Amino acid sequence: MNDVANLTIAKAVNAGLRRALEENPKVLLMGEDIGALGGVYRVTEGLKADFGAHRVLDTPLGEAGIVGTAVGLAMRGYRPVCEIQFDGFSFPAFNQITTQLAKMRNRTSGDVTVPVTIRIPYGGVIGSVEHHSESPEAYFAHTAGLRVVTPSNAQDAYWMTQQAIACEDPVIVFEPKRRYWLKGDVDTERPTADPFTAQVVRPGEDATVVAYGPLVPVALAAAQAAEEDGRSVEVIDLRSLSPIDFDTLEDSVRRTGRLVVAHEAPTFGGLGGEIAARITERAFYSLEAPVLRVGAFHLPYPVAAVEDQYVPDLDRILDALDRSFAY
């Protein structure tokens, strides 16, 4: 591969997995249909042919078994990478993830590490059926012992995949499935920033919009639209959901005085509430308006015909900016 390649996010993840498999013989992939089929989204396509069935394992239909097996493999020195086919399928593995994987290092006072990576395609707007368009990130970010990251572009997808696999802690990588076909340049020789830090992806002076994963392109489009009205909006890609890089957020808000947090997950109980509370504590006297949140409604994910009304869009982010400027 050349130093810079133009890849979709799906192909960038594939390339990141390939490089991890090449560089460390202890890395192996596990999941339903990831071998011969290449996964539902073909993210692992070609890897079984190149690395063999002993390193790219098609598993039975049982997420609890996938993660439970990965915990044991990690304790024996391997670095398993689990694929959960769809976000809603992570719940059968929830017990293994939250009571075993997340707690093993603490339970052993640091003597045992479990470097397991769990890849979960998440989010909606793919016209799918029930249990295929969830945004369950808050469940896992709430669980101490897990690291949770989400790329929004191909560069991060390539490097974040490898950085997650190299981490000694368990890492959940939420991959924005509706952005799998979004293309971008990937520098395969220069690593992206620390995956557990936020990045300013558009500088601005009048307000800050924080988003992550699938909503970052929407936030950037909103900032572009706001510029046409004479407002300079800074956009931050959160990237890491646990830990959260509050320093970068605070620095931005102290300059702009306004903050809007946007995510696809429902607003109620979402990560936007944690961010709003922390920034209010840390930068209260810099705020010109309350921190506002934009998210989905507190309802089960709807049928495909009305999902566009459920998931936040450009207009809902612009409305939040208008409300912020109205204070």
Rosetta silent file (secondary structure, phi, psi, omega in degrees, C-alpha in Angstrom):
SEQUENCE: MNDVANLTIAKAVNAGLRRALEENPKVLLMGEDIGALGGVYRVTEGLKADFGAHRVLDTPLGEAGIVGTAVGLAMRGYRPVCEIQFDGFSFPAFNQITTQLAKMRNRTSGDVTVPVTIRIPYGGVIGSVEHHSESPEAYFAHTAGLRVVTPSNAQDAYWMTQQAIACEDPVIVFEPKRRYWLKGDVDTERPTADPFTAQVVRPGEDATVVAYGPLVPVALAAAQAAEEDGRSVEVIDLRSLSPIDFDTLEDSVRRTGRLVVAHEAPTFGGLGGEIAARITERAFYSLEAPVLRVGAFHLPYPVAAVEDQYVPDLDRILDALDRSFAY
SCORE:     score description
SCORE:     0.000 S_00000001
   1 L     0.000  137.063  175.905    0.000    0.000    0.000 S_00000001
   2 L   -65.199  165.772 -179.836    1.208    3.490   -0.829 S_00000001
   3 L   -59.867  -35.847  178.477    1.821    5.943    2.000 S_00000001
   4 E  -125.040  127.999  179.252   -1.482    7.682    1.204 S_00000001
   5 E  -130.835  147.396  175.905   -4.537    5.825   -0.063 S_00000001
   6 E   -97.344  110.780 -172.148   -8.097    6.961   -0.716 S_00000001
   7 E  -130.567  153.155  166.246  -10.306    4.444    1.069 S_00000001
   8 E   -73.169  164.141  177.026  -13.809    4.028    2.330 S_00000001
   9 H   -60.782  -40.219  179.259  -14.147    3.641    6.091 S_00000001
  10 H   -60.918  -45.244  179.413  -14.951   -0.052    5.583 S_00000001
  11 H   -68.569  -31.761  177.908  -11.803   -0.601    3.511 S_00000001
  12 H   -67.074  -40.889  175.621   -9.767    1.400    6.030 S_00000001
  13 H   -62.436  -44.917  178.508  -10.891   -0.899    8.845 S_00000001
  14 H   -56.907  -46.127  179.768  -10.038   -3.894    6.670 S_00000001
  15 H   -64.706  -37.541  177.298   -6.573   -2.479    5.994 S_00000001
  16 H   -65.053  -41.679  176.960   -6.063   -1.774    9.702 S_00000001
  17 H   -64.273  -42.793  179.807   -7.027   -5.344   10.607 S_00000001
  18 H   -59.307  -45.367 -178.496   -4.746   -6.699    7.899 S_00000001
  19 H   -65.655  -39.274  178.343   -1.777   -4.737    9.193 S_00000001
  20 H   -64.186  -40.622  177.738   -2.433   -5.859   12.778 S_00000001
  21 H   -64.208  -38.296 -179.758   -2.609   -9.492   11.635 S_00000001
  22 H   -68.082  -38.556 -171.009    0.648   -9.091    9.719 S_00000001
  23 H   -87.650  -19.058 -177.203    2.547   -7.467   12.548 S_00000001
  24 L  -139.911  112.213 -178.623    1.446   -9.640   15.479 S_00000001
  25 L   -67.307  -10.776  179.100    0.856  -13.401   15.196 S_00000001
  26 L   -86.636   -7.014  177.156   -1.174  -13.281   18.416 S_00000001
  27 E   -80.798  132.633  173.410   -3.893  -11.183   16.760 S_00000001
  28 E  -143.020  153.764 -177.564   -6.913  -13.146   15.592 S_00000001
  29 E  -108.677  142.148 -179.368  -10.386  -12.220   14.390 S_00000001
  30 E  -136.977  140.677  175.883  -13.634  -13.813   15.582 S_00000001
  31 E   165.964  170.121 -178.473  -17.221  -13.344   14.520 S_00000001
  32 L   -79.215  120.727  175.817  -20.263  -14.609   12.691 S_00000001
  33 L    65.592   22.123 -177.910  -19.695  -14.954    8.939 S_00000001
  34 L   -83.210  -14.278 -176.065  -16.489  -12.908    8.981 S_00000001
  35 L   -84.382  -88.143 -176.787  -14.459  -15.563    7.161 S_00000001
  36 L   -61.842  -38.517 -178.461  -15.861  -16.863    3.907 S_00000001
  37 L   -80.215  -31.034 -175.669  -18.481  -14.107    3.663 S_00000001
  38 L    85.104   16.888 -179.860  -16.263  -11.262    4.863 S_00000001
  39 L    84.894  162.193 -178.643  -18.895  -10.062    7.316 S_00000001
  40 L   -56.878  -40.255 -177.920  -22.281   -8.478    6.670 S_00000001
  41 L  -100.722   10.815  178.860  -20.606   -5.297    5.413 S_00000001
  42 L    61.212   26.451 -178.976  -17.633   -7.142    3.861 S_00000001
  43 L   -68.775  -31.966 -178.933  -15.285   -5.371    6.258 S_00000001
  44 L  -100.658   17.580 -176.848  -13.192   -8.534    6.765 S_00000001
  45 L   -57.984  132.330  176.400  -13.309   -9.571    3.122 S_00000001
  46 L    86.238  -11.890 -174.669  -10.214  -11.420    1.941 S_00000001
  47 H   -75.337  -36.830  178.146   -8.615  -11.804    5.358 S_00000001
  48 H   -65.181  -39.839 -179.945   -9.464  -15.481    5.860 S_00000001
  49 H   -62.498  -34.490 -175.653   -8.021  -16.330    2.438 S_00000001
  50 H   -89.309  -28.872 -174.202   -4.756  -14.588    3.312 S_00000001
  51 H  -116.604   -8.945  174.157   -4.346  -15.532    6.981 S_00000001
  52 L    92.081  160.222 -177.375   -6.208  -18.799    7.300 S_00000001
  53 L   -71.013  -15.127  178.556   -9.153  -20.109    9.283 S_00000001
  54 L   -81.229  -11.013  178.822   -7.049  -20.388   12.452 S_00000001
  55 L  -119.274  -17.210  174.213   -6.704  -16.593   12.576 S_00000001
  56 E  -124.877   95.809 -166.518   -9.987  -15.468   11.022 S_00000001
  57 E  -100.782  123.076  169.329  -12.569  -17.591   12.794 S_00000001
  58 E   -79.450  122.170 -174.982  -16.204  -18.009   11.815 S_00000001
  59 L  -102.674  163.961  170.274  -18.007  -18.486   15.103 S_00000001
  60 L   -64.452  166.626  179.817  -21.388  -19.952   16.016 S_00000001
  61 L   -77.949   86.826 -177.719  -24.348  -17.618   16.345 S_00000001
  62 L  -171.299   96.511 -174.207  -23.796  -16.638   19.981 S_00000001
  63 H   -65.424  -34.559  177.681  -22.379  -13.283   21.047 S_00000001
  64 H   -62.746  -39.158  178.176  -21.921  -14.317   24.684 S_00000001
  65 H   -68.571  -36.750  178.946  -19.802  -17.221   23.507 S_00000001
  66 H   -61.191  -51.648 -176.463  -17.752  -15.021   21.191 S_00000001
  67 H   -70.826  -40.223  178.817  -16.820  -12.555   23.932 S_00000001
  68 H   -60.687  -41.450  176.878  -16.429  -15.222   26.620 S_00000001
  69 H   -64.907  -39.340  179.422  -14.013  -17.145   24.400 S_00000001
  70 H   -63.304  -37.771  177.634  -12.135  -13.930   23.651 S_00000001
  71 H   -59.886  -46.647  179.025  -11.663  -13.276   27.370 S_00000001
  72 H   -63.417  -41.776  178.308  -10.053  -16.690   27.788 S_00000001
  73 H   -62.407  -41.916  179.416   -7.862  -16.230   24.720 S_00000001
  74 H   -63.502  -37.573  178.714   -6.682  -12.841   25.959 S_00000001
  75 H   -67.584  -19.156  178.116   -5.757  -14.339   29.330 S_00000001
  76 L   -98.817    9.900  172.701   -3.583  -16.836   27.422 S_00000001
  77 L   103.200   -0.145  178.614   -1.689  -14.108   25.558 S_00000001
  78 L   -87.988  167.699  175.731   -3.731  -13.603   22.407 S_00000001
  79 E  -124.238   81.301 -177.792   -5.243  -10.362   21.128 S_00000001
  80 E   -75.682  144.262  175.857   -8.683  -11.323   19.861 S_00000001
  81 E  -119.574  112.077 -177.138  -10.769   -8.935   17.792 S_00000001
  82 E   -95.991  136.819  170.540  -14.477   -9.718   17.990 S_00000001
  83 E  -106.410  125.441  169.135  -17.013   -8.531   15.443 S_00000001
  84 L   -97.710  123.213 -170.464  -20.597   -8.087   16.588 S_00000001
  85 L   -55.291  -47.151 -179.975  -22.670   -8.106   13.396 S_00000001
  86 L  -138.313  152.324 -178.234  -25.060   -5.339   14.447 S_00000001
  87 H   -50.110  -45.102 -178.054  -25.275   -2.969   17.410 S_00000001
  88 H   -66.711  -15.897  178.722  -28.473   -4.556   18.741 S_00000001
  89 H   -85.105   -1.619  178.588  -26.743   -7.939   18.845 S_00000001
  90 H   -73.862  -20.274 -173.767  -24.291   -6.693   21.485 S_00000001
  91 H   -68.579  -34.347  173.292  -26.872   -7.171   24.231 S_00000001
  92 H   -61.172  -21.995  178.426  -26.619  -11.000   24.385 S_00000001
  93 H   -97.482    2.935 -171.854  -22.915  -10.418   25.179 S_00000001
  94 H   -58.041  -41.485 -179.725  -23.586   -7.610   27.649 S_00000001
  95 H   -63.058  -46.441  179.601  -22.949   -9.751   30.723 S_00000001
  96 H   -62.438  -39.103 -177.826  -19.613  -11.046   29.435 S_00000001
  97 H   -69.718  -46.554 -170.629  -18.531   -7.535   28.436 S_00000001
  98 H   -88.179  -28.536 -177.765  -19.547   -5.686   31.590 S_00000001
  99 H  -103.467  -17.387  178.973  -18.999   -8.262   34.332 S_00000001
 100 H  -113.370  -64.349 -175.687  -16.013  -10.187   32.974 S_00000001
 101 H   -58.156  -46.832 -175.168  -14.112   -8.299   30.293 S_00000001
 102 L   -71.107  -23.538 -170.990  -14.373   -4.875   31.936 S_00000001
 103 L  -107.388   -8.859 -171.842  -13.480   -6.081   35.429 S_00000001
 104 H   -61.731  -42.497 -177.568  -10.787   -8.706   34.947 S_00000001
 105 H   -66.130  -42.374  177.824   -7.798   -6.367   35.196 S_00000001
 106 H   -67.904  -38.219 -178.531   -9.139   -4.694   38.332 S_00000001
 107 H   -61.706  -30.726 -177.708  -10.178   -8.041   39.808 S_00000001
 108 L  -103.427   16.614 -179.582   -6.596   -9.285   39.574 S_00000001
 109 L    55.311   33.671  176.800   -5.017   -6.021   40.777 S_00000001
 110 L    87.372   -1.775 -178.367   -3.530   -5.534   37.338 S_00000001
 111 L   -72.112  -28.453 -177.848   -1.858   -8.956   37.136 S_00000001
 112 L  -119.610  123.717  174.759   -4.092  -10.102   34.269 S_00000001
 113 L  -106.050  152.254  179.805   -4.806   -7.983   31.223 S_00000001
 114 L  -130.422   79.082 -177.308   -7.470   -8.751   28.661 S_00000001
 115 L   -75.848   71.940  179.150   -6.581   -6.871   25.451 S_00000001
 116 L  -101.116  134.286  173.162   -9.811   -7.669   23.621 S_00000001
 117 E  -108.263  131.310  177.073  -11.134   -5.430   20.859 S_00000001
 118 E  -118.139  116.301  178.547  -14.849   -5.527   20.088 S_00000001
 119 E   -93.097  126.029 -178.699  -15.959   -4.021   16.788 S_00000001
 120 E  -131.955  110.405  170.210  -19.608   -2.957   16.681 S_00000001
 121 E   -65.307  131.681 -175.054  -21.269   -1.341   13.635 S_00000001
 122 E  -140.577  166.846  177.436  -23.733    1.146   15.121 S_00000001
 123 L    91.917  173.317 -172.547  -26.258    3.853   14.332 S_00000001
 124 L  -115.581 -150.174 -178.765  -29.117    4.112   11.896 S_00000001
 125 L    62.761   41.893  173.921  -30.253    5.549    8.576 S_00000001
 126 L  -122.502    6.214  177.665  -29.612    2.311    6.677 S_00000001
 127 L    66.771   36.860 -173.729  -33.267    1.353    6.171 S_00000001
 128 L  -103.504 -176.915 -176.097  -32.964   -1.733    8.315 S_00000001
 129 L   -98.341 -179.809 -176.361  -35.230   -3.678   10.663 S_00000001
 130 L   -55.693  144.931  179.596  -35.479   -3.802   14.458 S_00000001
 131 L    74.120    8.863 -178.912  -32.248   -4.436   16.424 S_00000001
 132 L  -116.748    5.793 -175.968  -30.077   -3.305   13.491 S_00000001
 133 L  -142.536   40.389 -177.749  -29.914    0.449   14.113 S_00000001
 134 L   -85.760  164.401  171.869  -29.178    0.955   17.789 S_00000001
 135 L  -131.069   78.692 -171.806  -26.814    3.444   19.430 S_00000001
 136 L   -91.787   19.090 -171.431  -25.854    1.640   22.664 S_00000001
 137 H   -60.606  -32.945 -177.027  -22.605    3.487   23.347 S_00000001
 138 H   -64.449  -33.509  177.421  -23.746    5.007   26.660 S_00000001
 139 H   -56.831  -45.593 -173.528  -24.189    1.551   28.206 S_00000001
 140 H   -82.333  -35.317  176.481  -20.551    0.720   27.591 S_00000001
 141 H   -64.746  -28.127  178.685  -19.087    4.163   28.272 S_00000001
 142 L   -72.345  -16.228 -173.834  -20.799    3.965   31.676 S_00000001
 143 L   -92.574  111.192  177.992  -18.898    0.756   32.471 S_00000001
 144 L   -62.234  139.737 -179.903  -15.566    1.352   34.191 S_00000001
 145 L   104.983  -13.614  176.448  -12.780   -0.782   32.758 S_00000001
 146 L  -106.641  143.293  167.397  -13.789   -0.407   29.127 S_00000001
 147 E  -104.569  140.909 -175.217  -12.391    2.052   26.630 S_00000001
 148 E  -131.733  123.372 -179.967  -14.818    3.170   23.946 S_00000001
 149 E  -131.411  161.021  176.567  -13.855    4.885   20.682 S_00000001
 150 L  -150.769  121.328  176.866  -15.571    5.699   17.399 S_00000001
 151 L   -82.039  153.153  175.601  -14.005    6.865   14.120 S_00000001
 152 L  -119.285   -2.038 -176.313  -15.779    9.281   11.820 S_00000001
 153 L  -148.635  167.236 -174.329  -13.368    9.121    8.877 S_00000001
 154 H   -66.357  -38.756  179.244  -11.141    6.666    7.051 S_00000001
 155 H   -58.373  -48.928  179.124   -7.867    7.929    8.547 S_00000001
 156 H   -67.053  -37.365 -179.032   -9.114    7.350   12.078 S_00000001
 157 H   -60.668  -41.360 -179.616  -10.729    4.046   11.117 S_00000001
 158 H   -65.090  -51.600 -174.744   -7.398    2.700    9.853 S_00000001
 159 H   -79.713  -37.548 -179.252   -5.282    3.769   12.792 S_00000001
 160 H   -61.730  -35.815  177.241   -7.884    3.496   15.558 S_00000001
 161 H   -59.571  -47.372 -179.050   -8.395   -0.156   14.668 S_00000001
 162 H   -70.202  -38.686  179.983   -4.715   -0.880   15.167 S_00000001
 163 H   -66.331  -36.176  177.001   -4.421    1.297   18.279 S_00000001
 164 H   -64.573  -43.616 -179.148   -7.366   -0.481   19.868 S_00000001
 165 H   -65.253  -34.317 -178.969   -5.805   -3.880   19.196 S_00000001
 166 H   -77.950  -16.106 -176.074   -2.475   -2.726   20.678 S_00000001
 167 L   -71.098  142.344  179.691   -4.105   -1.376   23.854 S_00000001
 168 L   -78.619  -15.947  176.143   -3.722   -3.449   27.017 S_00000001
 169 L   -93.493  157.409  172.638   -7.267   -2.584   28.094 S_00000001
 170 L   -66.949  137.224 -177.685  -10.406   -3.897   26.404 S_00000001
 171 E  -128.014  130.210  170.909  -11.585   -1.477   23.727 S_00000001
 172 E  -100.041  124.938  178.220  -14.968   -1.234   22.058 S_00000001
 173 E  -108.174  109.438  176.117  -14.789    0.334   18.614 S_00000001
 174 E   -87.643  116.659 -178.661  -18.141    1.633   17.427 S_00000001
 175 E  -101.288  122.700 -176.588  -18.042    1.847   13.647 S_00000001
 176 E   -71.501  100.239 -169.382  -20.646    4.188   12.057 S_00000001
 177 H   -62.582  -31.462  179.821  -22.285    1.793    9.637 S_00000001
 178 H   -74.872   -9.056  177.277  -24.010    4.432    7.522 S_00000001
 179 H  -105.055    7.072 -178.188  -20.578    5.972    6.892 S_00000001
 180 L   -54.220  -29.792 -175.610  -18.856    2.721    5.849 S_00000001
 181 L   -99.315    7.917  176.373  -18.805    3.964    2.239 S_00000001
 182 L   -75.609  125.830 -176.294  -17.536    7.457    3.053 S_00000001
 183 E   -94.147  153.489  175.928  -14.152    7.922    1.388 S_00000001
 184 E  -167.031  162.416  177.853  -11.113    9.766    2.671 S_00000001
 185 E   -75.209  137.573  178.247   -7.341    9.895    2.452 S_00000001
 186 E  -123.295  118.353  173.913   -5.466    7.515    4.729 S_00000001
 187 E   -87.809  108.945 -173.614   -1.808    8.072    5.532 S_00000001
 188 L   -83.584   -0.681  179.472   -0.614    4.565    6.254 S_00000001
 189 L  -112.767  -25.227 -179.088    2.741    5.658    7.637 S_00000001
 190 L  -107.627  107.590 -177.658    1.844    8.577    9.900 S_00000001
 191 L   -60.194  149.211  172.692   -0.421    7.496   12.761 S_00000001
 192 L   -70.008  176.001 -177.789   -3.409    9.578   13.664 S_00000001
 193 L   -64.578  168.106  173.492   -3.525   11.264   17.067 S_00000001
 194 L   -44.847  124.572 -174.822   -3.936    9.413   20.350 S_00000001
 195 L   -65.113  -14.654 -177.670   -7.302    7.651   19.897 S_00000001
 196 L   -99.379   23.827  175.620   -8.440    8.769   23.339 S_00000001
 197 L  -122.077  153.545  174.446   -8.294   12.463   22.478 S_00000001
 198 L   -87.129  159.285 -178.615  -10.773   14.744   20.737 S_00000001
 199 E  -132.006  133.926  172.488   -9.856   16.656   17.596 S_00000001
 200 E   -76.944  114.315 -177.359  -10.901   20.076   16.327 S_00000001
 201 E  -101.333   -9.739  172.851  -11.961   19.314   12.745 S_00000001
 202 E  -153.071  114.457  179.163  -13.192   22.828   11.933 S_00000001
 203 L   -69.390  150.594  177.223  -11.980   25.938   13.800 S_00000001
 204 L  -161.207  170.682 -173.070  -14.500   28.565   14.828 S_00000001
 205 L  -124.328  -21.522 -169.883  -14.996   31.511   17.163 S_00000001
 206 L  -100.773  -25.226 -179.484  -18.702   31.937   17.972 S_00000001
 207 E  -162.539  159.444  177.961  -19.899   28.502   19.131 S_00000001
 208 E  -118.587  133.078  171.190  -18.705   24.909   19.516 S_00000001
 209 E  -115.698  125.351  177.207  -20.478   21.824   18.217 S_00000001
 210 E  -108.037  129.421  177.059  -19.285   18.461   19.552 S_00000001
 211 E  -143.269  173.751  176.234  -20.244   15.303   17.685 S_00000001
 212 L  -153.285  158.816  175.716  -18.864   11.832   17.115 S_00000001
 213 H    55.993 -125.812 -171.646  -19.091    8.939   14.684 S_00000001
 214 H   -67.492  -18.592 -176.726  -21.924    9.216   12.160 S_00000001
 215 H   -91.846   -4.679  179.589  -22.938   12.756   13.122 S_00000001
 216 H   -61.833  -46.128  176.387  -19.572   14.428   12.502 S_00000001
 217 H   -60.702  -32.774  178.535  -20.314   15.018    8.780 S_00000001
 218 H   -68.846  -41.859  177.746  -23.711   16.439    9.781 S_00000001
 219 H   -62.585  -40.065  178.284  -22.075   18.776   12.313 S_00000001
 220 H   -65.653  -38.920  177.120  -19.612   19.957    9.673 S_00000001
 221 H   -65.666  -37.504  177.771  -22.461   20.618    7.243 S_00000001
 222 H   -65.337  -40.444  178.353  -24.279   22.595    9.940 S_00000001
 223 H   -63.877  -38.586  177.604  -21.168   24.670   10.584 S_00000001
 224 H   -64.875  -41.725  178.763  -20.893   25.401    6.867 S_00000001
 225 H   -65.903  -38.849  178.970  -24.542   26.472    6.760 S_00000001
 226 H   -65.288  -33.411  179.534  -24.063   28.673    9.839 S_00000001
 227 H   -62.157  -33.649  178.655  -21.112   30.357    8.176 S_00000001
 228 L   -66.426  -19.446  175.266  -23.425   31.527    5.419 S_00000001
 229 L   -97.503    9.724  176.500  -25.356   33.376    8.151 S_00000001
 230 L    85.813   16.001 -179.954  -22.173   34.991    9.415 S_00000001
 231 L  -110.821  133.445 -178.968  -21.549   32.665   12.354 S_00000001
 232 L   -98.374  110.697 -174.019  -18.220   30.952   12.935 S_00000001
 233 E  -112.535  125.240  175.431  -18.800   27.485   14.423 S_00000001
 234 E   -86.232  136.140  179.274  -16.041   25.239   15.721 S_00000001
 235 E  -117.055  128.252  177.923  -16.616   21.495   15.274 S_00000001
 236 E  -115.121  128.214  172.011  -14.966   18.919   17.526 S_00000001
 237 E   -89.248  112.768 -174.428  -14.886   15.206   16.739 S_00000001
 238 L   -63.191  -41.083  175.830  -15.019   13.572   20.168 S_00000001
 239 L    67.573  -57.216  179.642  -13.479   10.292   18.884 S_00000001
 240 E  -105.619  125.558  179.543  -13.161    8.760   22.370 S_00000001
 241 E   -96.688  -17.632  171.852  -16.336    8.205   24.391 S_00000001
 242 E  -160.544  110.806    1.255  -14.504    6.727   27.363 S_00000001
 243 L   -74.637  161.583  175.588  -12.333    8.373   28.433 S_00000001
 244 L  -101.034  134.532 -179.596  -13.623   11.745   27.207 S_00000001
 245 L   -82.629   80.038 -177.837  -11.089   14.442   26.422 S_00000001
 246 H   -70.104  -23.298 -179.577  -12.685   17.240   28.442 S_00000001
 247 H   -62.410  -45.257  179.257   -9.570   19.417   28.192 S_00000001
 248 H   -64.455  -40.314  179.103  -10.021   19.938   24.452 S_00000001
 249 H   -65.378  -45.370 -179.092  -13.718   20.642   24.916 S_00000001
 250 H   -62.211  -43.634 -179.962  -13.111   23.080   27.754 S_00000001
 251 H   -58.914  -41.921  179.791  -10.444   24.954   25.810 S_00000001
 252 H   -65.774  -46.972 -176.356  -12.830   25.396   22.900 S_00000001
 253 H   -66.281  -33.907  177.253  -15.777   26.522   25.023 S_00000001
 254 H   -63.840  -25.455  178.161  -13.659   29.061   26.899 S_00000001
 255 H   -87.517  -39.075 -173.017  -12.977   30.661   23.504 S_00000001
 256 H   -95.177  -29.440  178.069  -16.442   30.384   21.921 S_00000001
 257 L    81.512   -3.330 -178.301  -18.736   30.652   24.962 S_00000001
 258 L  -141.317  145.483 -178.074  -21.363   28.284   23.544 S_00000001
 259 E  -141.798  130.012  170.660  -21.639   24.511   23.240 S_00000001
 260 E  -121.060  129.643  178.822  -24.002   22.175   21.397 S_00000001
 261 E  -111.583  127.589 -175.986  -23.515   18.406   21.776 S_00000001
 262 E  -126.131  133.198  172.208  -24.995   16.149   19.091 S_00000001
 263 E  -150.466  158.458 -179.197  -25.295   12.369   18.879 S_00000001
 264 E   -71.402  -29.271 -178.923  -27.574    9.825   17.206 S_00000001
 265 E   -63.636  156.911  177.067  -28.417    8.137   20.499 S_00000001
 266 E   -54.205  143.754  179.287  -31.455    9.382   22.429 S_00000001
 267 L   -61.324  -42.692 -177.957  -30.837   12.614   24.312 S_00000001
 268 L   -64.391  120.728  179.100  -32.214   11.149   27.555 S_00000001
 269 L    74.269    8.230 -177.646  -29.391    9.390   29.391 S_00000001
 270 L   -84.256  175.103 -178.563  -26.979    9.980   26.531 S_00000001
 271 H   -66.702  -21.240  177.769  -23.355   11.065   26.640 S_00000001
 272 H   -59.947  -33.368  178.489  -24.418   14.616   25.851 S_00000001
 273 H   -66.279  -41.113  177.627  -25.709   14.961   29.401 S_00000001
 274 H   -64.363  -43.509  179.778  -22.337   14.001   30.899 S_00000001
 275 H   -64.162  -43.416  179.765  -20.532   16.420   28.610 S_00000001
 276 H   -60.346  -44.112 -178.415  -22.980   19.214   29.427 S_00000001
 277 H   -65.804  -45.358 -177.652  -22.555   18.703   33.172 S_00000001
 278 H   -65.119  -44.141 -178.472  -18.745   18.535   33.074 S_00000001
 279 H   -69.137  -34.541  175.938  -18.324   21.572   30.842 S_00000001
 280 H   -62.925  -39.003  177.342  -20.793   23.554   32.954 S_00000001
 281 H   -67.821  -41.839 -170.660  -18.687   22.729   36.020 S_00000001
 282 H   -87.342  -23.505 -175.120  -15.380   23.459   34.365 S_00000001
 283 L  -136.413   35.503 -173.977  -16.216   26.510   32.251 S_00000001
 284 H   -55.047  -46.921 -174.524  -19.317   28.008   33.873 S_00000001
 285 H   -77.576   -4.795  175.176  -18.151   31.616   33.758 S_00000001
 286 H   -95.316  -13.656 -175.842  -17.164   31.305   30.095 S_00000001
 287 L   -79.584  131.996  175.509  -20.593   30.149   28.956 S_00000001
 288 L   -95.408   -9.236 -179.283  -22.891   32.667   27.277 S_00000001
 289 L  -157.375  160.777  175.779  -25.747   30.138   27.133 S_00000001
 290 L   -61.562  151.936  171.980  -26.621   26.742   28.606 S_00000001
 291 L   -68.168  128.085 -177.922  -25.017   23.714   26.984 S_00000001
 292 E  -109.356  146.785 -177.983  -27.622   22.340   24.587 S_00000001
 293 E  -116.043  142.358  175.020  -28.062   18.746   23.471 S_00000001
 294 E  -126.117  121.978  179.901  -29.268   17.344   20.163 S_00000001
 295 E  -154.452 -173.763  176.397  -30.141   13.667   19.981 S_00000001
 296 E   -76.046  169.779  179.943  -32.749   11.132   19.017 S_00000001
 297 L   -80.198  158.717 -177.902  -36.085   10.906   20.795 S_00000001
 298 L   -81.257   67.868 -177.334  -36.616    8.711   23.873 S_00000001
 299 L  -141.297  155.216  170.094  -38.348    6.026   21.843 S_00000001
 300 L   -57.686  147.478 -178.577  -37.439    2.615   20.452 S_00000001
 301 L   -57.555  129.758 -172.069  -35.744    2.996   17.095 S_00000001
 302 L   -81.690  177.205  175.642  -38.559    3.365   14.545 S_00000001
 303 L   -67.655  159.462 -171.941  -39.245    1.636   11.255 S_00000001
 304 H   -58.533  -29.782 -175.177  -37.166    2.730    8.287 S_00000001
 305 H   -63.240  -24.883 -178.023  -39.937    4.859    6.772 S_00000001
 306 H  -122.744   13.335 -177.170  -39.667    7.445    9.555 S_00000001
 307 H   -66.281  -25.697  177.781  -36.080    7.046   10.788 S_00000001
 308 H   -64.673  -26.616  176.868  -35.087   10.316    9.132 S_00000001
 309 H   -82.638  -18.608 -177.330  -37.404   12.109   11.564 S_00000001
 310 H   -86.209  -44.684 -175.866  -35.923   10.218   14.521 S_00000001
 311 L   -82.048  136.247  179.409  -32.208   10.743   13.918 S_00000001
 312 L   -57.829  141.660  178.379  -30.816   14.294   14.337 S_00000001
 313 L  -126.240 -174.933 -178.419  -30.151   16.121   11.094 S_00000001
 314 H   -56.368  -43.651 -176.459  -28.604   19.388    9.971 S_00000001
 315 H   -63.915  -36.029 -179.335  -31.743   21.387   10.742 S_00000001
 316 H   -72.458  -31.872  174.587  -31.925   20.179   14.342 S_00000001
 317 H   -70.780  -42.794  177.623  -28.304   21.133   14.961 S_00000001
 318 H   -62.897  -37.165  177.427  -28.882   24.551   13.383 S_00000001
 319 H   -62.339  -41.055  178.097  -31.985   24.994   15.544 S_00000001
 320 H   -64.685  -39.214  176.727  -29.909   24.298   18.660 S_00000001
 321 H   -63.338  -41.534  177.872  -27.335   26.855   17.511 S_00000001
 322 H   -60.728  -42.942  179.503  -30.107   29.405   16.990 S_00000001
 323 H   -64.643  -37.483  178.448  -31.433   28.765   20.492 S_00000001
 324 H   -65.144  -44.977 -179.439  -27.939   29.142   21.912 S_00000001
 325 H   -69.302  -19.324 -178.585  -27.370   32.451   20.146 S_00000001
 326 L   -75.582  -15.505  179.629  -30.780   33.682   21.310 S_00000001
 327 L   -72.355    0.000    0.000  -29.640   33.769   24.972 S_00000001
